[in-house]
XYZ file of C-alpha atoms in Angstrom:
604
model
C 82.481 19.174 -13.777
C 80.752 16.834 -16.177
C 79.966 14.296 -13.000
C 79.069 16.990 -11.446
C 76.035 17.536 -14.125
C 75.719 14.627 -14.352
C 74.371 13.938 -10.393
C 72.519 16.951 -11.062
C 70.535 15.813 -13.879
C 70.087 12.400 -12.220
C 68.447 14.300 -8.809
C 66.525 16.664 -11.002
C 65.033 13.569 -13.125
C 64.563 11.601 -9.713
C 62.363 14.460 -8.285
C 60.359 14.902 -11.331
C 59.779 11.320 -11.487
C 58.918 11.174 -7.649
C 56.446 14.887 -8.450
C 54.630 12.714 -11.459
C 53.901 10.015 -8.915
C 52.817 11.747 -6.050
C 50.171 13.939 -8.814
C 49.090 10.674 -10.055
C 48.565 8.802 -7.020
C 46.555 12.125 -5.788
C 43.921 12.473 -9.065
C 43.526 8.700 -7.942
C 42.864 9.142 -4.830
C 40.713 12.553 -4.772
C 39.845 13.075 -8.453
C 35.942 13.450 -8.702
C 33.737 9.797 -9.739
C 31.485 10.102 -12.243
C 28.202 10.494 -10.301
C 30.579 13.952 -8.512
C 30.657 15.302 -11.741
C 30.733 19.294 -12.035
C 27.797 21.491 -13.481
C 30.153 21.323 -17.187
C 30.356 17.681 -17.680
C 27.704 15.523 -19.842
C 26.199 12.379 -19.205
C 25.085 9.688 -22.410
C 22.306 7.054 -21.258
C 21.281 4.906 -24.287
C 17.604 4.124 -24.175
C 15.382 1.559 -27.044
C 15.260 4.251 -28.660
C 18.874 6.006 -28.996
C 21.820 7.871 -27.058
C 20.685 11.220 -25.365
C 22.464 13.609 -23.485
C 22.059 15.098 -20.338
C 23.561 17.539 -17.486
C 24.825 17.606 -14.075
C 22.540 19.821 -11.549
C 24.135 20.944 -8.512
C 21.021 23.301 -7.033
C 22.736 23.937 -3.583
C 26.694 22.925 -3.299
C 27.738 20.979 -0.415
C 24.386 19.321 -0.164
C 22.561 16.697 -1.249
C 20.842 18.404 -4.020
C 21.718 17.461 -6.929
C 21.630 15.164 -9.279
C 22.014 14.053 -13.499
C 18.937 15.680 -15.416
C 17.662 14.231 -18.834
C 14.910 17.020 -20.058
C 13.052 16.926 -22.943
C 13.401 13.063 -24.164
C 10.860 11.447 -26.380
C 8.611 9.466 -25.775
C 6.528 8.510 -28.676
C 6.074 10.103 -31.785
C 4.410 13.902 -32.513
C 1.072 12.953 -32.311
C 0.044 15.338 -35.408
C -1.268 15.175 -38.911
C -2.999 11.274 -39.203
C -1.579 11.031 -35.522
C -3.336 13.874 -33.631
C -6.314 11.885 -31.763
C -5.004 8.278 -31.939
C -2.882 6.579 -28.395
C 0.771 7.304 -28.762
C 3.123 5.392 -31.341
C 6.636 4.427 -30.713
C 9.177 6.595 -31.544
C 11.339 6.627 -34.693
C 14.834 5.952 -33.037
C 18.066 8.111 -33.772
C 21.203 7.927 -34.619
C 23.831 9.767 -32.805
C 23.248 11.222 -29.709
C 20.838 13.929 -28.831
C 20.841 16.539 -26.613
C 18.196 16.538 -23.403
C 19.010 19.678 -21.749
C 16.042 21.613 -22.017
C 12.419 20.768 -21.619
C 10.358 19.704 -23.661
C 7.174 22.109 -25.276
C 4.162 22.204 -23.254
C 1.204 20.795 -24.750
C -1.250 22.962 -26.369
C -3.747 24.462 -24.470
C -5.535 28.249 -23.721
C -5.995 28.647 -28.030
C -2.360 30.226 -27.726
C -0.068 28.234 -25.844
C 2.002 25.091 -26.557
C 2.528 22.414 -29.636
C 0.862 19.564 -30.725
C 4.413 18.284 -30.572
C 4.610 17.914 -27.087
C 4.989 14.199 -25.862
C 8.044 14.576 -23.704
C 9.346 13.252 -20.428
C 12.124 14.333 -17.826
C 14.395 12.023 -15.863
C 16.166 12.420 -12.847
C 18.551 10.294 -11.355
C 21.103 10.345 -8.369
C 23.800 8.514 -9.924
C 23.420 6.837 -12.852
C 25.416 3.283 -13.362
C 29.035 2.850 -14.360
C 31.525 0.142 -14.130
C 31.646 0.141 -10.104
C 28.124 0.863 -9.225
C 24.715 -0.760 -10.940
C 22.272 1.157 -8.546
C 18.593 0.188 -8.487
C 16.554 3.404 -7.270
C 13.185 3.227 -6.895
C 11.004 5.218 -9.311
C 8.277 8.039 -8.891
C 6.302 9.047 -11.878
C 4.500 12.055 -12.141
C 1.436 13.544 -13.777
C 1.126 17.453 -13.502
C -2.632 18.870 -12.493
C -4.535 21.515 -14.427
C -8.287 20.609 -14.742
C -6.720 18.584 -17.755
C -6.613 21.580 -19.940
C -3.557 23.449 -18.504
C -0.313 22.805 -17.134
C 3.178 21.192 -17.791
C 6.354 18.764 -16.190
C 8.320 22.063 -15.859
C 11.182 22.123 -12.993
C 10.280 25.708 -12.217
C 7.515 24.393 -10.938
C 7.618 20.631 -10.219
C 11.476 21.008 -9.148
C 12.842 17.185 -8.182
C 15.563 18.127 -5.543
C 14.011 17.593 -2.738
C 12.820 13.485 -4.067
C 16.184 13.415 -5.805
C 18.025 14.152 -2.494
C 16.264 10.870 -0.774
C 17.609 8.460 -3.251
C 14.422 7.992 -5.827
C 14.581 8.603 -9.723
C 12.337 11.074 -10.776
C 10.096 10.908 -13.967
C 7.587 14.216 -15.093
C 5.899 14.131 -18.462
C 4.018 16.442 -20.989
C 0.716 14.824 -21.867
C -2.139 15.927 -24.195
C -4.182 18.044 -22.610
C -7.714 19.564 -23.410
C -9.678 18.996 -26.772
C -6.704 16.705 -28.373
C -6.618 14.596 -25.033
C -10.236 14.526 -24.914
C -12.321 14.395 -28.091
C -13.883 11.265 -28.702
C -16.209 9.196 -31.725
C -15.074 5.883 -29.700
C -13.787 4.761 -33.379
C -9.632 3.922 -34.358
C -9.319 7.178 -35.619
C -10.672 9.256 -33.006
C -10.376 6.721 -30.091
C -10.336 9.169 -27.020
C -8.310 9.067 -23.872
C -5.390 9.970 -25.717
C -3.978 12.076 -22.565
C -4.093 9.064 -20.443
C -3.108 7.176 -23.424
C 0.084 9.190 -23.473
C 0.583 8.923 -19.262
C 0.349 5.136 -19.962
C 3.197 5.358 -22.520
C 5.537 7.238 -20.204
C 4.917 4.082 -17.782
C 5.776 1.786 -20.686
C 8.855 3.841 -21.805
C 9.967 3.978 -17.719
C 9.825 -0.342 -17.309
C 11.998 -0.353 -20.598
C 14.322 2.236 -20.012
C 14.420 3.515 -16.752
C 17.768 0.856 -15.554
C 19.807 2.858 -17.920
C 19.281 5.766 -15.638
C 19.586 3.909 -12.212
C 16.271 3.286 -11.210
C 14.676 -0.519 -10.751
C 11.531 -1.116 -12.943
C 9.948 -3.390 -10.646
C 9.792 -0.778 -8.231
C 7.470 2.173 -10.012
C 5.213 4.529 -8.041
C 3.013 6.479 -9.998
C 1.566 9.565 -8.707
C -0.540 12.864 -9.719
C -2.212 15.852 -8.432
C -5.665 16.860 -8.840
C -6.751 16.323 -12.601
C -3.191 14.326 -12.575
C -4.688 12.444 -9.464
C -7.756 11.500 -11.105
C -5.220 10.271 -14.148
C -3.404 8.010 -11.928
C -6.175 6.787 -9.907
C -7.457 5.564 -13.199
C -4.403 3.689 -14.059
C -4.128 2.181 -10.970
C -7.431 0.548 -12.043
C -6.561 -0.462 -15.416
C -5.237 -3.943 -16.230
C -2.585 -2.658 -18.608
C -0.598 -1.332 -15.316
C -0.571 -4.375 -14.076
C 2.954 -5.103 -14.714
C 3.994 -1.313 -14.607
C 3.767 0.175 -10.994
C 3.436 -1.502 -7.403
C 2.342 1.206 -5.466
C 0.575 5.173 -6.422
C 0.301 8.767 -4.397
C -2.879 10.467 -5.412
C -3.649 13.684 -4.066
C -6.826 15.761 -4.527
C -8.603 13.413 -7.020
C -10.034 9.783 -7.875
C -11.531 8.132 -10.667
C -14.637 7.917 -8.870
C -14.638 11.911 -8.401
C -17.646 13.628 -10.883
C -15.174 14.798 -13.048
C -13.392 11.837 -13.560
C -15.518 10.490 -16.029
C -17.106 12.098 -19.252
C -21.189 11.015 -19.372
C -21.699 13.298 -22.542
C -18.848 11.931 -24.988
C -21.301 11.638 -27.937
C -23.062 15.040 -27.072
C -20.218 16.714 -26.607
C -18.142 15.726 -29.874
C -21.078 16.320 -31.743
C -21.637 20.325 -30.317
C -18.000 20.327 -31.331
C -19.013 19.453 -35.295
C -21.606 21.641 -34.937
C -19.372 24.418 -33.886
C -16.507 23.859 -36.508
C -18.988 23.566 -39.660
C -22.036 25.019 -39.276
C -23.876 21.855 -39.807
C -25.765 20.041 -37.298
C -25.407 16.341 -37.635
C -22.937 14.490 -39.668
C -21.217 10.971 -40.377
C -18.219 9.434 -38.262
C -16.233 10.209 -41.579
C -17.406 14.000 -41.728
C -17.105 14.711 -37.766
C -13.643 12.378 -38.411
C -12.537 14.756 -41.445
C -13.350 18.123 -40.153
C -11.625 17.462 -36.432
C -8.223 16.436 -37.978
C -8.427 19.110 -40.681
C -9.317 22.106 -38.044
C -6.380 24.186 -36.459
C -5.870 23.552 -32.907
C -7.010 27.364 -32.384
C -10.333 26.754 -34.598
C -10.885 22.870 -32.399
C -9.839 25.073 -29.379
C -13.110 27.700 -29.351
C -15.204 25.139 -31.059
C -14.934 23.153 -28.065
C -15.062 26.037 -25.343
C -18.224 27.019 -27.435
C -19.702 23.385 -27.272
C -19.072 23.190 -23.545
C -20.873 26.576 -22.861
C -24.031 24.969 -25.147
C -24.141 21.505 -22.891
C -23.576 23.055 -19.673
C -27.083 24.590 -20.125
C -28.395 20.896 -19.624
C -28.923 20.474 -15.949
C -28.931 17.434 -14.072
C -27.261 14.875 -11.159
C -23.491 16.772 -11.059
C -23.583 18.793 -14.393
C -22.344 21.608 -12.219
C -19.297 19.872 -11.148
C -18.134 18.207 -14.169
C -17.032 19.045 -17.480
C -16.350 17.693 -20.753
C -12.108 17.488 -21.085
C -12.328 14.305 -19.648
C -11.717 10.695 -19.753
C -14.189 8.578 -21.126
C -15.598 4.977 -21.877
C -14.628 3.583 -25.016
C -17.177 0.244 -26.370
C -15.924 -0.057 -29.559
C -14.643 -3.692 -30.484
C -11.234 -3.716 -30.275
C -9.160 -2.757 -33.344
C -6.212 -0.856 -34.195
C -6.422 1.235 -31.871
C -5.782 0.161 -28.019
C -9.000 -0.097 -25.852
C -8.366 1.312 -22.852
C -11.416 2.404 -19.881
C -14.341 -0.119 -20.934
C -16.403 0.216 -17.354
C -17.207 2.915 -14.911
C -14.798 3.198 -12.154
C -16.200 1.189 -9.486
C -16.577 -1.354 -11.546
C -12.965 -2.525 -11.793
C -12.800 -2.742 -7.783
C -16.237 -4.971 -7.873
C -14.837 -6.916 -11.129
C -11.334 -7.740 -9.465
C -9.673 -6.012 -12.123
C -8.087 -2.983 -10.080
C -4.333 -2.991 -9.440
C -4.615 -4.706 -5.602
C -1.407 -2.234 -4.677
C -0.745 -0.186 -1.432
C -1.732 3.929 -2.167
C -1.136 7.449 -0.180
C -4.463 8.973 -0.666
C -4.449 12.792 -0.270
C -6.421 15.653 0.391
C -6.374 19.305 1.553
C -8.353 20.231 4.612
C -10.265 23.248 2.585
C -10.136 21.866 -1.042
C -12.516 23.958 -3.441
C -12.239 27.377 -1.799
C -9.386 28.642 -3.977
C -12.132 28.080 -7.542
C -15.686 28.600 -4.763
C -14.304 32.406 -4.596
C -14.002 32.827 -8.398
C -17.384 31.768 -9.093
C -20.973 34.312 -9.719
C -22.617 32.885 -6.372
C -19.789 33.390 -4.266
C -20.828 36.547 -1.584
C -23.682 36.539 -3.800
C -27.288 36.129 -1.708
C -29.501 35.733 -4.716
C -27.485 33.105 -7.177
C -26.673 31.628 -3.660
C -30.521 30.941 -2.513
C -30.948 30.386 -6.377
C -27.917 27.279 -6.486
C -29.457 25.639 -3.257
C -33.161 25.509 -4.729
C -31.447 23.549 -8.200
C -28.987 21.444 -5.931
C -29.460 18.667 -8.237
C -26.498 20.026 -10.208
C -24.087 20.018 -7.498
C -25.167 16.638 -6.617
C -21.809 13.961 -6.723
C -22.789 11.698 -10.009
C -20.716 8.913 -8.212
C -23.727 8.763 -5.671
C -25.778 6.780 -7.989
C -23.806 3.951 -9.496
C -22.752 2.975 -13.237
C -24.630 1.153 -15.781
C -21.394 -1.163 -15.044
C -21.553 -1.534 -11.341
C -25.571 -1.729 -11.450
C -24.753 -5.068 -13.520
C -22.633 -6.545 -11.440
C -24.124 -6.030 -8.264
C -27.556 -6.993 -10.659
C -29.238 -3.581 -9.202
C -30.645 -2.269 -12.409
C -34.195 -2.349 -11.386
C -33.453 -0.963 -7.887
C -31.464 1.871 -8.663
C -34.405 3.097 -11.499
C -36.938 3.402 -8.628
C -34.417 6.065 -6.671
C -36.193 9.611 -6.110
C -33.421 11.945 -7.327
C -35.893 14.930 -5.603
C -35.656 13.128 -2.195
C -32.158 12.332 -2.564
C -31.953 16.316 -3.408
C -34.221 16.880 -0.751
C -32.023 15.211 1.914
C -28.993 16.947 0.589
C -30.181 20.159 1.090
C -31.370 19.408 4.449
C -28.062 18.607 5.536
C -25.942 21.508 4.139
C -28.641 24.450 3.999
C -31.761 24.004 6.417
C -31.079 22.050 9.511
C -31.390 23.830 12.607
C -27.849 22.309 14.176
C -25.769 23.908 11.196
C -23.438 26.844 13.351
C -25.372 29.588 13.876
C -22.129 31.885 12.850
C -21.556 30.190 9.262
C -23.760 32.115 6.597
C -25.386 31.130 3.609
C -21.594 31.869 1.930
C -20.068 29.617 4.607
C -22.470 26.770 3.955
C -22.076 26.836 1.224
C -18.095 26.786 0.629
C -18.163 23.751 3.026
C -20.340 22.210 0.632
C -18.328 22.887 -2.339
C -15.183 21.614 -1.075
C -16.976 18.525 -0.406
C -18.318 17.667 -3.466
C -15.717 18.459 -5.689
C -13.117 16.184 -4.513
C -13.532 15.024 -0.276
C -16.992 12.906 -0.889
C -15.049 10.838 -3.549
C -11.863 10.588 -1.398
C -13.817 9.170 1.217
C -15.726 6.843 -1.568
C -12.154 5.553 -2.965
C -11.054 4.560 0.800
C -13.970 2.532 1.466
C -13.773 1.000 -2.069
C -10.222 0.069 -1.607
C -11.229 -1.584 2.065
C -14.023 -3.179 0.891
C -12.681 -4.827 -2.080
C -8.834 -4.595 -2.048
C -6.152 -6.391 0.726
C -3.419 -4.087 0.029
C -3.181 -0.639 2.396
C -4.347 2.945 1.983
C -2.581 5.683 3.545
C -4.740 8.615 3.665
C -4.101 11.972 4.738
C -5.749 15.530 5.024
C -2.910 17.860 4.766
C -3.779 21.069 7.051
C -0.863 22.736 7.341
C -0.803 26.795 7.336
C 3.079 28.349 6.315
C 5.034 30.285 4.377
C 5.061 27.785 1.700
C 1.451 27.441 0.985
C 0.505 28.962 -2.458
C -2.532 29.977 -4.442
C -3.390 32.288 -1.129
C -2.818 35.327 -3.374
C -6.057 35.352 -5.352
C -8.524 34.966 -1.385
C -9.673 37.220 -0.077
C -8.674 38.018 3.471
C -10.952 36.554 5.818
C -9.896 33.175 3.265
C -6.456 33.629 3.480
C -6.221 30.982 6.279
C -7.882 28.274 3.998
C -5.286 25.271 3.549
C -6.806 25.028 -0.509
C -6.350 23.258 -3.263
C -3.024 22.380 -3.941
C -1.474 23.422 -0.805
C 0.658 20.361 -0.247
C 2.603 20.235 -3.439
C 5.196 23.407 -2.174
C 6.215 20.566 0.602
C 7.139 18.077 -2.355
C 8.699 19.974 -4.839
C 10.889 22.705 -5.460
C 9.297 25.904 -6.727
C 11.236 28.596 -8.326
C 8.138 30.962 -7.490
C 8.009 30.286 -3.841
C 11.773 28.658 -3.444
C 11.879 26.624 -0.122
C 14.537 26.135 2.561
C 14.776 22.434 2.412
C 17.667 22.149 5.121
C 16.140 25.202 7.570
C 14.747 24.833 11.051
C 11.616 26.942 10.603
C 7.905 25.535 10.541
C 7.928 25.406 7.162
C 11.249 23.661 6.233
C 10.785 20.816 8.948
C 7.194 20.143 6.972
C 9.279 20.060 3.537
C 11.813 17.487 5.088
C 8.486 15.451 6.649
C 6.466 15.358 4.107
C 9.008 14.472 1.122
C 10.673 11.939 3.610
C 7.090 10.313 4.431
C 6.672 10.217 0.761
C 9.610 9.375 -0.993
C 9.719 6.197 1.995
C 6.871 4.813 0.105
C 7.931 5.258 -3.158
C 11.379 3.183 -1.444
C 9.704 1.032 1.325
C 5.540 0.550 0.604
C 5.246 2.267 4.092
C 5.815 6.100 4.908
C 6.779 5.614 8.406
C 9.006 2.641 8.467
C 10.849 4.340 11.236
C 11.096 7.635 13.579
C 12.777 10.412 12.140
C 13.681 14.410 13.691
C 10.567 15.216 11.888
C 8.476 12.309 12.170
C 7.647 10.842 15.610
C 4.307 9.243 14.194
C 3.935 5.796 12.744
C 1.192 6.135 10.218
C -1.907 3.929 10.735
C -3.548 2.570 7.036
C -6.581 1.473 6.468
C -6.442 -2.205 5.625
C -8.534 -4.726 4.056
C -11.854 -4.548 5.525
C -10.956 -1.907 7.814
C -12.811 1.237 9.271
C -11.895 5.147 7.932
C -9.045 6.328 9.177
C -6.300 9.246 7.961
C -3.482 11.135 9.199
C -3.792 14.954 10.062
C -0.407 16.941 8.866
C -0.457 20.147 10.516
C 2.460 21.425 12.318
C 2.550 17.650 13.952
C 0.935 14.829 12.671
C -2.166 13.470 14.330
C -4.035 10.332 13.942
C -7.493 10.592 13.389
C -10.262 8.195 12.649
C -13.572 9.646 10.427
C -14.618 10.309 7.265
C -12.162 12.310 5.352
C -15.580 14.084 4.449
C -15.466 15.247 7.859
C -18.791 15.604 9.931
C -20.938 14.684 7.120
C -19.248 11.789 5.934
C -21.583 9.268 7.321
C -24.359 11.292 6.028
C -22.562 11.122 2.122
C -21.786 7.270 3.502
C -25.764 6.726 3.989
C -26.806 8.443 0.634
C -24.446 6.023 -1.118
C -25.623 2.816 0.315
C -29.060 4.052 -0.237
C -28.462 3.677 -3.910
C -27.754 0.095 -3.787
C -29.719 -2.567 -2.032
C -28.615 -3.877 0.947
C -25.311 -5.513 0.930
C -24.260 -4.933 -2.324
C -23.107 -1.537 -1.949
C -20.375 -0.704 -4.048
């Protein structure tokens, strides 16, 4: 009996053993890596400045989407108190590890909304590295649109997935928006440019930290979208880039748009002053006092109050600028960093500009989304009224900078122009000549105008900028494309509702949680998401967005190169080469008017 037990026990231990074996060898084999982690698990990235913590996203299980989110992290200190107007200063580093699982607060703006604490950036990576795998994604950086007054990074709106999914680390950011971005005595304590200021910081915080997250620093595109465009275009210009980013995606706005560039930075702080004390002149100390004493609410209407009082002073483009802008800064240099010293064109003329490949973007109908909101809009009277005082509508880039006049030594020329025949002609063009369709109205007219203006004059300005003075490519593109995913259709009227507007394109890049998207569906609308985040994200990866045919793309898309003639690609439901003006019919006519203003070859 006892031998009997004995075999027994020896069998039961042998099985047990053989059961602990075969378990082990199968969590081995099948357990989950670290970059297959489930929606529970955590993730710790150490950056310059400390450990954070972030989460697993899995936004659609059994595909591709998903990915390790970081929301929320740091990237310079609060800019309040003694802080509020200067560039961005390093952040105090941590101990211990801190959580980044929710996003950061949006920056003030609207009197209402948002904290001055607010400089904070989101990362999000495919896989991040471990002891088997030291992956080197490339990098897109982000700057959200919003007229730089509104807006945030937000994944609700600006959802990564879709990027994610292609293999590309994704970076969004919170910037200073509005009067704190904005408001400028050109001194160290009230430097200006502190929005772009902050968008350069998230560039410098990306080279030094972005490995830890699997992506490769030396291979940064920045991009942005509409007042977010006209942010990046400006970096790409600036010699502090330099070593930051090799290639940028700007869509619907340039540097050398008229609202890229504040002409009234003196005018406008000081209706600002005015506004906040009563008092109508005062010292750099007293303007300098009372702005970093005010609330942000009191700064907020002093400002909206200041830009209702300057926008009464007409002139070349006052119409389609504002004040919320960046601006030049000729101070001497001193603590604080100096950072746009030149008017845009400038830097190409100057050799300075980043000599990088770009995507430059556009929607076919750009302005008719904000044309509709305005007085004149349907409106006969304030119609026939805005085309006798064109001059106010009139793109400021069309006559160059004090800057540019130096260089190209044109001073004397450019004095002599006749801004009422350079009106004249304008008007001619748009309103009053007899081959304009006999079926587009006053209304019509003057919505083709509009989108013009605003954004597709300067878009076609950039590209022959770039050709003229730069070797590397531009890949532009008028996006055209009608489908369920197109937003801000809502507030058109009907007969508009078929406008491709403002904005259009960005429901084909990212994820919205207010219009969610089918990324993997067969429908008009999905194949466009798939083609235009693949056509993307391979230029982020590859410097080219057709490197090769795809089930969506069965177009290799043309650039225009160093010296080369306008061309762009149409995305509709296919993609269509096209050569032009992205100005459309009248871009040779804006393409005259600018080489007018400069003597013969030395146009800028």
């Amino acid at each position: 009996m006892a031998a009997f037990f004995k075999s027994r026990k020896a069998i039961f231990l042998g099985v047990a053993i053989v059961f602990v074996v075969i378990i082990a060898v199968f969590f081995t084999l099948y357990s989950k890596k670290d970059d297959d982690k489930g929606p529970t698990d955590e993730y710790v990235v150490s950056t310059t400045y400390g450990k954070l913590r972030g989460t697993w996203i899995d936004r659609l299980p059994g595909k591709k989407l998903k990915y390790v989110a970081f929301k929320g992290v740091p990237y310079a200190q609060p800019p309040v108190k003694d802080l509020r107007f200067k560039g961005p200063k390093p952040m105090t580093p941590w101990t211990g590890i801190r959580d980044a699982l929710v996003e950061g607060n949006s920056c003030t703006q609207a009197g209402t909304i948002g904290s001055e604490d607010c400089l904070y950036l989101n990362v999000y990576t495919p896989r991040l590295p471990s002891a088997k795998e030291n992956p080197k994604f490339a990098v897109y950086v982000f700057i959200h649109g919003g007229v730089f007054q509104y807006g945030n990074s937000n994944s609700n709106e600006f959802g990564p997935d879709f990027i994610v999914s292609q293999d590309v680390v994704v970076v969004t950011m919170n910037y200073r928006i509005g009067i704190l971005a904005s408001l400028s005595l050109d001194t160290d304590d009230v430097p200006g440019n502190a929005g772009l200021k902050d968008q350069l910081q998230v560039l410098r915080w990306v080279h030094d930290n972005i490995a830890n997250f699997g992506g490769d620093p030396s291979k940064v595109t920045l991009g942005g979208q509409s007042s977010g465009s006209v942010s990046a275009s400006w970096l790409t210009l600036l010699p502090q880039t330099k070593s930051l980013i090799r290639s940028a995606i700007t869509q619907s706005g340039t540097a050398v748009a008229s609202w890229g560039l504040n002409y009234k930075r003196e005018e406008f702080a000081d209706a600002v002053y005015t506004h906040l004390t009563g008092k109508n002149s005062g010292t750099v100390a007293e303007k300098t006092f009372a702005f970093k004493e005010a609330s942000y609410l009191e700064l907020y209407y002093a400002a909206e109050n200041a830009t209702i009082l300057l926008q009464t002073t007409k002139g070349v483009g006052t119409d389609i600028s504002f004040f919320y802008l960046p601006s030049l800064e000729k101070r001497q240099q001193g603590e604080e960093e100096l950072l746009i010293r030149n008017d845009p064109e400038s830097y190409f003329i100057s050799k300075e500009a980043n000599d990088i490949p770009l995507i430059l973007g556009e929607t076919q109908e750009e302005w008719t989304i904000f044309y509709a909101m305005q007085p004149m809009f349907d409106n006969e009277a304030l119609l026939q009224s805005t085309i006798k005082d064109l001059i106010t509508y009139v793109p400021r880039s069309i006559i160059p900078g004090e800057d540019t006049q130096k260089l190209l030594a044109i001073e004397d020329f450019v004095s002599k122009i006749s801004v009422t025949k350079l009106v004249d002609d304008i008007r001619d063009q748009f309103f009053l000549s007899p081959s304009l369709p006999a079926d587009c109205n006053t209304n019509c007219r003057m919505s083709k105008f509009m989108n013009q203006v605003y954004i597709m004059v300067d878009s076609s300005h950039m590209l022959r900028l770039r050709s003229k003075y730069l070797s590397s490519p531009t890949y532009a593109y008028i996006f055209n494309l009608l489908s369920d995913y197109n937003h801000n259709r809502e507030n058109l009227p009907d007969y508009l509702k078929n406008d491709v507007v403002h904005g259009s394109d960005l429901n084909y890049t990212w994820r919205s949680a207010r219009n969610p998207q089918d990324f993997y569906g067969n429908s008009t609308a999905s194949r466009a998401v798939r083609r235009q985040v693949t056509m993307l994200t391979n230029f982020i990866k590859y410097g080219d967005p057709t490197p090769m045919p795809t089930d969506v793309i069965n177009i290799q898309w043309q650039p225009v190169k160093s010296g080369g003639q306008e061309t762009y690609l149409e995305i509709t439901d296919t993609l269509t080469q096209r050569s032009g003006s992205m100005a459309g019919p009248d871009g040779d006519f804006w393409a005259r008017q600018f080489e007018t203003t400069c003597r013969a070859g030395k146009s800028p």
